[in-house]
GROMACS .gro file of C-alpha atoms in nm:
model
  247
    1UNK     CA    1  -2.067  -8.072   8.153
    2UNK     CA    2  -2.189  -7.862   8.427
    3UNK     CA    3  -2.094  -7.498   8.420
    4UNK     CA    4  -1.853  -7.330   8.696
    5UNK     CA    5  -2.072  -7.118   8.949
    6UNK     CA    6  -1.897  -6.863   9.098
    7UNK     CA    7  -2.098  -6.701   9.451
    8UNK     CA    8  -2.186  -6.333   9.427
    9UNK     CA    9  -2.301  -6.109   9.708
   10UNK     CA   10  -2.642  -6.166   9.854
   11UNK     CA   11  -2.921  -5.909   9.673
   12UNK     CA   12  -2.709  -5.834   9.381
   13UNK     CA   13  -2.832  -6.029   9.109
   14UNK     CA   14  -3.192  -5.868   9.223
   15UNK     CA   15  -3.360  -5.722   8.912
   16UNK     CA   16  -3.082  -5.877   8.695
   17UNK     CA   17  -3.272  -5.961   8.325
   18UNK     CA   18  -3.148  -6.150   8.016
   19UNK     CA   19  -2.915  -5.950   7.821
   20UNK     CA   20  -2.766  -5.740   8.150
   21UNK     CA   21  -2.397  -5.716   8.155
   22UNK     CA   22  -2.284  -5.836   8.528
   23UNK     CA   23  -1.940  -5.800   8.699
   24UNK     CA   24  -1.747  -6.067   8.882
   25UNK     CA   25  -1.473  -5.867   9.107
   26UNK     CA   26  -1.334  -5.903   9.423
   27UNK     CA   27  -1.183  -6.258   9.549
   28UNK     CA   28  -1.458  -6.429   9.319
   29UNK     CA   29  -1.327  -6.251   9.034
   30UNK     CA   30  -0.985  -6.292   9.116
   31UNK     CA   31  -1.056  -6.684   9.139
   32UNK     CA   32  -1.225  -6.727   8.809
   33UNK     CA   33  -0.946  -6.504   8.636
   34UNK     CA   34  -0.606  -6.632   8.807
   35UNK     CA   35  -0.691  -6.957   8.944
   36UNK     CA   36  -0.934  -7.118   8.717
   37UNK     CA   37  -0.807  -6.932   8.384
   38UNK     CA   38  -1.119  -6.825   8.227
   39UNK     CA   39  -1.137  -6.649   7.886
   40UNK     CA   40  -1.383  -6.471   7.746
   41UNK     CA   41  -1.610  -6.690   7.544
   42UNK     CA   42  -1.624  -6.934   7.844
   43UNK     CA   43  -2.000  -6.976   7.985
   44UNK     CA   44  -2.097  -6.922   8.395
   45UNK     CA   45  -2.334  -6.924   8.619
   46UNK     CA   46  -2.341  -6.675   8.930
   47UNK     CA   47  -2.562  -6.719   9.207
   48UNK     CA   48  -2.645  -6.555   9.504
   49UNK     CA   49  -2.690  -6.806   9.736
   50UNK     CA   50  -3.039  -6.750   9.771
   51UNK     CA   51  -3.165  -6.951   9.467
   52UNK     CA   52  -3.106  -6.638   9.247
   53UNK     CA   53  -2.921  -6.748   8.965
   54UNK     CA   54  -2.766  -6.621   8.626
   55UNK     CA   55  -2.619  -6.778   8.346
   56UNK     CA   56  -2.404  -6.647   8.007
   57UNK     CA   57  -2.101  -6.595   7.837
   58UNK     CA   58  -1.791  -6.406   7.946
   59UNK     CA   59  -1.731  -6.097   7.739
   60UNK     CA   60  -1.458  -5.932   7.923
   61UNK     CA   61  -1.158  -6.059   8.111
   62UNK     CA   62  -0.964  -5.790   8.307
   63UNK     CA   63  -0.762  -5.810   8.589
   64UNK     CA   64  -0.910  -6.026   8.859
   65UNK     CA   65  -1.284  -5.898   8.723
   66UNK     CA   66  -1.465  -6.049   8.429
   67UNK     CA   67  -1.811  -5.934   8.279
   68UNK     CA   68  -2.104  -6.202   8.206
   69UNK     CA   69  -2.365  -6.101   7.953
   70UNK     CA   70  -2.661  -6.319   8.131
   71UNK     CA   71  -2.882  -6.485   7.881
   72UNK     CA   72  -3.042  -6.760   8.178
   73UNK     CA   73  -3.215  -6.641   8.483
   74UNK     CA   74  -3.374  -6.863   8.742
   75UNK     CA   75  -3.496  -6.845   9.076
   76UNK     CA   76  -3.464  -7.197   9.289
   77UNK     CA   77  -3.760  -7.154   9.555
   78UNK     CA   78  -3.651  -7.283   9.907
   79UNK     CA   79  -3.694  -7.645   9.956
   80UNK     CA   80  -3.969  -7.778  10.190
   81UNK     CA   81  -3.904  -7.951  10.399
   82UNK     CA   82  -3.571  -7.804  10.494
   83UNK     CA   83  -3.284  -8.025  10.586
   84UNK     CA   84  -3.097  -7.923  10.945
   85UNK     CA   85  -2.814  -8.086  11.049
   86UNK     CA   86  -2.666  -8.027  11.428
   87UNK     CA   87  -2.332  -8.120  11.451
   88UNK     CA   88  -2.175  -8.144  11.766
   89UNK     CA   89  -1.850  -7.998  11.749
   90UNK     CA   90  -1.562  -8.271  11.726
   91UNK     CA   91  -1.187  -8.241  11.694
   92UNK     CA   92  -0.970  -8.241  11.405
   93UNK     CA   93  -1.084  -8.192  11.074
   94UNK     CA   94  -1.442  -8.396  11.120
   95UNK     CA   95  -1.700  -8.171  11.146
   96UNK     CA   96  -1.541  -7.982  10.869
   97UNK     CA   97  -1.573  -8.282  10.641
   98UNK     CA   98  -1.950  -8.316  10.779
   99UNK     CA   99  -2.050  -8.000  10.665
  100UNK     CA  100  -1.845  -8.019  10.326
  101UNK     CA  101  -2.043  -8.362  10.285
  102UNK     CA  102  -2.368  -8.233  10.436
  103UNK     CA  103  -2.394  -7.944  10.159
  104UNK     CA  104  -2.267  -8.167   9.857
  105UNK     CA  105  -2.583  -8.346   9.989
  106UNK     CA  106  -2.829  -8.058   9.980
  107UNK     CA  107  -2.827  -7.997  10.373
  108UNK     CA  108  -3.005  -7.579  10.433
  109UNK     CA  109  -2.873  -7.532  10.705
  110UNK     CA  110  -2.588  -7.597  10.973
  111UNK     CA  111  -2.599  -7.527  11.372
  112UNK     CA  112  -2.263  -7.604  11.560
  113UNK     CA  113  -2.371  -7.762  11.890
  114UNK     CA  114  -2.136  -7.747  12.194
  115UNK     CA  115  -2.241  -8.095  12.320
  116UNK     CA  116  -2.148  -8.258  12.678
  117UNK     CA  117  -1.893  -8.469  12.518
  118UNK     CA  118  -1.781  -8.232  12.282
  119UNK     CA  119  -1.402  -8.190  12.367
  120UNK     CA  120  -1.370  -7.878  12.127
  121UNK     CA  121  -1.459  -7.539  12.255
  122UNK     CA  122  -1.603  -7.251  12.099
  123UNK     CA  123  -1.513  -6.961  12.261
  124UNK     CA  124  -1.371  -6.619  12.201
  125UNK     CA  125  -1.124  -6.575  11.909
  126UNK     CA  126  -1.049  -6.924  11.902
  127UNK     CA  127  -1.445  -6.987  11.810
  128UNK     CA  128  -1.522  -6.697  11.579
  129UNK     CA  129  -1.141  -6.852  11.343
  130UNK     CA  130  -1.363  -7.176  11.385
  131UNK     CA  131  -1.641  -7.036  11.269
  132UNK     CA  132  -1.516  -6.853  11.016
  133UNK     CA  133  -1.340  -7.196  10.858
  134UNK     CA  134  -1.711  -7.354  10.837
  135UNK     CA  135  -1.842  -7.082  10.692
  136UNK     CA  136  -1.536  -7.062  10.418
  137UNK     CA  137  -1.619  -7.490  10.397
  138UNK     CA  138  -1.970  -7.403  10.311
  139UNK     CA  139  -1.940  -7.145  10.002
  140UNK     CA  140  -1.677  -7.338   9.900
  141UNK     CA  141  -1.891  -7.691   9.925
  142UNK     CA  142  -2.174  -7.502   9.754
  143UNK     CA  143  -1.930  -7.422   9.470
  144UNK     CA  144  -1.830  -7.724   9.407
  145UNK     CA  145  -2.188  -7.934   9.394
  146UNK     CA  146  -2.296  -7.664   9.227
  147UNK     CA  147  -2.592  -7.539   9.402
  148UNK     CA  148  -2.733  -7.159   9.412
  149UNK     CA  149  -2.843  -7.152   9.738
  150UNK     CA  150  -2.548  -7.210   9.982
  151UNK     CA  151  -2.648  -7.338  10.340
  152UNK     CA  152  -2.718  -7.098  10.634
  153UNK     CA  153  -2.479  -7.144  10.959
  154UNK     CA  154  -2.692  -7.099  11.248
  155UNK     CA  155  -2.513  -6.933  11.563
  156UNK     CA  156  -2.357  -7.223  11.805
  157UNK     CA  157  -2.646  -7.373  12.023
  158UNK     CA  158  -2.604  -7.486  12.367
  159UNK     CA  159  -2.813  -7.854  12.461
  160UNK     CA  160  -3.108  -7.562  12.600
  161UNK     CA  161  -3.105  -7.381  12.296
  162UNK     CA  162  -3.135  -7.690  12.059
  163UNK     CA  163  -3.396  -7.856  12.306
  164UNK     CA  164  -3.608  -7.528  12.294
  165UNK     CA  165  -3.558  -7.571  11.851
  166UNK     CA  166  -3.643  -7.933  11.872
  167UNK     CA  167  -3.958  -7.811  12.014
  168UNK     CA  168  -4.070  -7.592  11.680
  169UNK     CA  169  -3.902  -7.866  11.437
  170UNK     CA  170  -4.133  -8.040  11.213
  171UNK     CA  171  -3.912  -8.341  11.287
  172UNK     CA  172  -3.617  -8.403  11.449
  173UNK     CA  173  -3.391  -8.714  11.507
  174UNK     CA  174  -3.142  -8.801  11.702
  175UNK     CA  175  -2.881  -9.031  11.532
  176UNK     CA  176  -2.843  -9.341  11.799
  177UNK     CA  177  -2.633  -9.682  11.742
  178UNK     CA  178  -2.901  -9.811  12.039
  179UNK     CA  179  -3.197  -9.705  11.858
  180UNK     CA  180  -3.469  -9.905  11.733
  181UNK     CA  181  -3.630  -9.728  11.462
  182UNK     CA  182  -3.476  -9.722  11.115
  183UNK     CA  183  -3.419  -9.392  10.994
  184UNK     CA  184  -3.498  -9.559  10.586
  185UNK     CA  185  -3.852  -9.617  10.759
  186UNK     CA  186  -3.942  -9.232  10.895
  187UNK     CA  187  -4.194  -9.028  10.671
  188UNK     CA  188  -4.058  -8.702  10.620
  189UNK     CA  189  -4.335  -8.401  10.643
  190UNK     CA  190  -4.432  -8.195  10.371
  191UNK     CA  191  -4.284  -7.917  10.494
  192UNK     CA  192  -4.118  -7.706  10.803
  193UNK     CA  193  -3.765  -7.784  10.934
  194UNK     CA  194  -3.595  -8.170  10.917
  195UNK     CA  195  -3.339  -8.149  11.221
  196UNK     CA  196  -3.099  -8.429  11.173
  197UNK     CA  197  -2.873  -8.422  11.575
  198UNK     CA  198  -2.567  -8.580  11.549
  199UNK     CA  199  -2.343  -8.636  11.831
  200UNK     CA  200  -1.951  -8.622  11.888
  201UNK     CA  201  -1.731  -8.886  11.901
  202UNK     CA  202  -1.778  -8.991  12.253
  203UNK     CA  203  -2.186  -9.036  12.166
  204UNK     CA  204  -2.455  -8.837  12.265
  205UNK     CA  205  -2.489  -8.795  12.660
  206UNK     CA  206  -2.789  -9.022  12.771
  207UNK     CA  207  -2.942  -8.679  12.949
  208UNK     CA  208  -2.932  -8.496  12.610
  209UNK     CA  209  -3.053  -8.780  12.407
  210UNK     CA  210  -3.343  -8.772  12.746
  211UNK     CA  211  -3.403  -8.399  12.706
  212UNK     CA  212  -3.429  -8.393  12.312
  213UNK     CA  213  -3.718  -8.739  12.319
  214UNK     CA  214  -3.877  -8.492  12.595
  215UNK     CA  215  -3.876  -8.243  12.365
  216UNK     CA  216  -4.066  -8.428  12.080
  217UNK     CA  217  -3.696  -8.564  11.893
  218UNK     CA  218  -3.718  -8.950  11.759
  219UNK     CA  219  -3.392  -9.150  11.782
  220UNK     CA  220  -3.327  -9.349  11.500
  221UNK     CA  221  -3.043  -9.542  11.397
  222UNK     CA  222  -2.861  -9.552  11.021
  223UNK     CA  223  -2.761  -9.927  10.997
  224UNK     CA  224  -2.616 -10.197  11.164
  225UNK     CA  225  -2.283 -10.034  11.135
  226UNK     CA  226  -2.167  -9.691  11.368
  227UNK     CA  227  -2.042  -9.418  11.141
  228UNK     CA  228  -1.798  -9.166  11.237
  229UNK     CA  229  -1.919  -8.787  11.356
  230UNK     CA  230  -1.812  -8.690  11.001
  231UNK     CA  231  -1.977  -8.937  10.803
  232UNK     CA  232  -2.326  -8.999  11.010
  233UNK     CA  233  -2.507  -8.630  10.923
  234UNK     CA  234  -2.418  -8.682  10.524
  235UNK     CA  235  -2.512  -9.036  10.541
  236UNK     CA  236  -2.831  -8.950  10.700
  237UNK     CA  237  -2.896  -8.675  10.441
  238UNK     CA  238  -2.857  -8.870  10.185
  239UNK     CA  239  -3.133  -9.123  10.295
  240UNK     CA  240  -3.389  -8.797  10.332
  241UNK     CA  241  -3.276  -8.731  10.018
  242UNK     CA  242  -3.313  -9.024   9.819
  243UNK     CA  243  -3.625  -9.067   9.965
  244UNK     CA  244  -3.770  -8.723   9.865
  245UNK     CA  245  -3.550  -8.485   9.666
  246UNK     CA  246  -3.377  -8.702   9.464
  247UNK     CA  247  -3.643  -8.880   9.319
   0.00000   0.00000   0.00000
């Protein structure tokens, strides 16, 4: 069975050899002790979410803090290509359940993207509580699937500021129900950033899907079927996937 990984703070496991003694505190801690129960004995992993991993057995349970003697330690180098997915903001609970989809399917990074049709609004409080709740989706996602490096969330782009990245992508496609091109057919590159745009529920504005083919973007459709704004970016990443990383 796969061991538990539990996220640690960014540059602390740097150095970190087999046979160190390393703490879990803080709300980490306090979820491995009080929520999931675990003894000493039990065996861990902690990662950093940079690919910096360790893995050993618990030695000391306190109170919300254990300690890990490390006996594993790895380093997962970034993957190449990376895998982007743009996800236009959407209401309800969707483009939460695209990005808890889009990590379990190995997606490096995230960029909210106030589309034209997008009826949410990030702004002010109301969009730094939103994207605070994708971030807490994301370490929580990475958790779960069990990956060491979690997914980066990219500030909120306007249509400009994702037409200017399309620009520097390595490849980027627009999901499309009218497209032509199968997305099962595109060659990924062997490296630089994958930028997978998907649109909110009222579709991609013709004049965005214009600016981003302008801008070097391919559109490309997933099947015969249209999928949902939650479902389209972690079908999508599963194709790239299965066609490269999961093989």
């Amino acid at each position: 069975m796969t061991l538990p990984v539990h996220l640690v703070p960014e540059g602390s496991l740097a150095g970190t050899r087999p046979g160190a003694l390393v703490r879990l505190d803080g709300a980490e801690g306090r979820h491995a002790v009080a929520v999931r129960r675990t003894r000493v004995g039990e065996r861990l992993v902690l990662a950093d979410g940079l690919g910096r991993s360790v893995e050993g057995e618990v030695v000391e349970v306190g109170r919300d803090v254990l300690d890990l003697r490390v006996d594993t330690v790895r380093h997962e180098p970034e993957p190449s290509p990376r895998f982007v997915l743009v996800q236009a903001l959407a209401k309800g609970d969707r483009d939460d359940q695209a990005v808890e989809a889009a990590t379990e399917c190995g997606v490096d990074e995230v960029v909210p993207w106030q589309a034209a049709r997008s009826i949410v609004q990030w702004r002010g409080e109301r969009g730094e509580k939103a994207r605070g709740k994708w971030d807490a989706v994301l370490v929580a996602a990475t958790k779960q699937s069990r990956r060491t490096r979690r997914p980066v969330l990219a500030p909120t782009a306007t249509t400009p500021d994702l037409v200017a990245r399309a620009r520097g992508g390595a490849l980027v496609l627009v999901l499309h129900e009218d497209a032509d091109a199968p997305l099962a057919a595109v060659r990924l590159p062997e490296s630089g950033d994958v930028l997978v745009v998907v649109g909110p529920e009222g579709g991609i504005a013709p004049e965005e899907v214009a600016a981003l083919e302008a801008a070097g973007a391919r559109s490309v459709r997933l099947g015969p079927t249209v999928l949902r704004a939650s479902s389209a970016g972690p079908a999508a990443l599963a194709v790239l996937s299965a066609a490269s990383r999961w093989r």
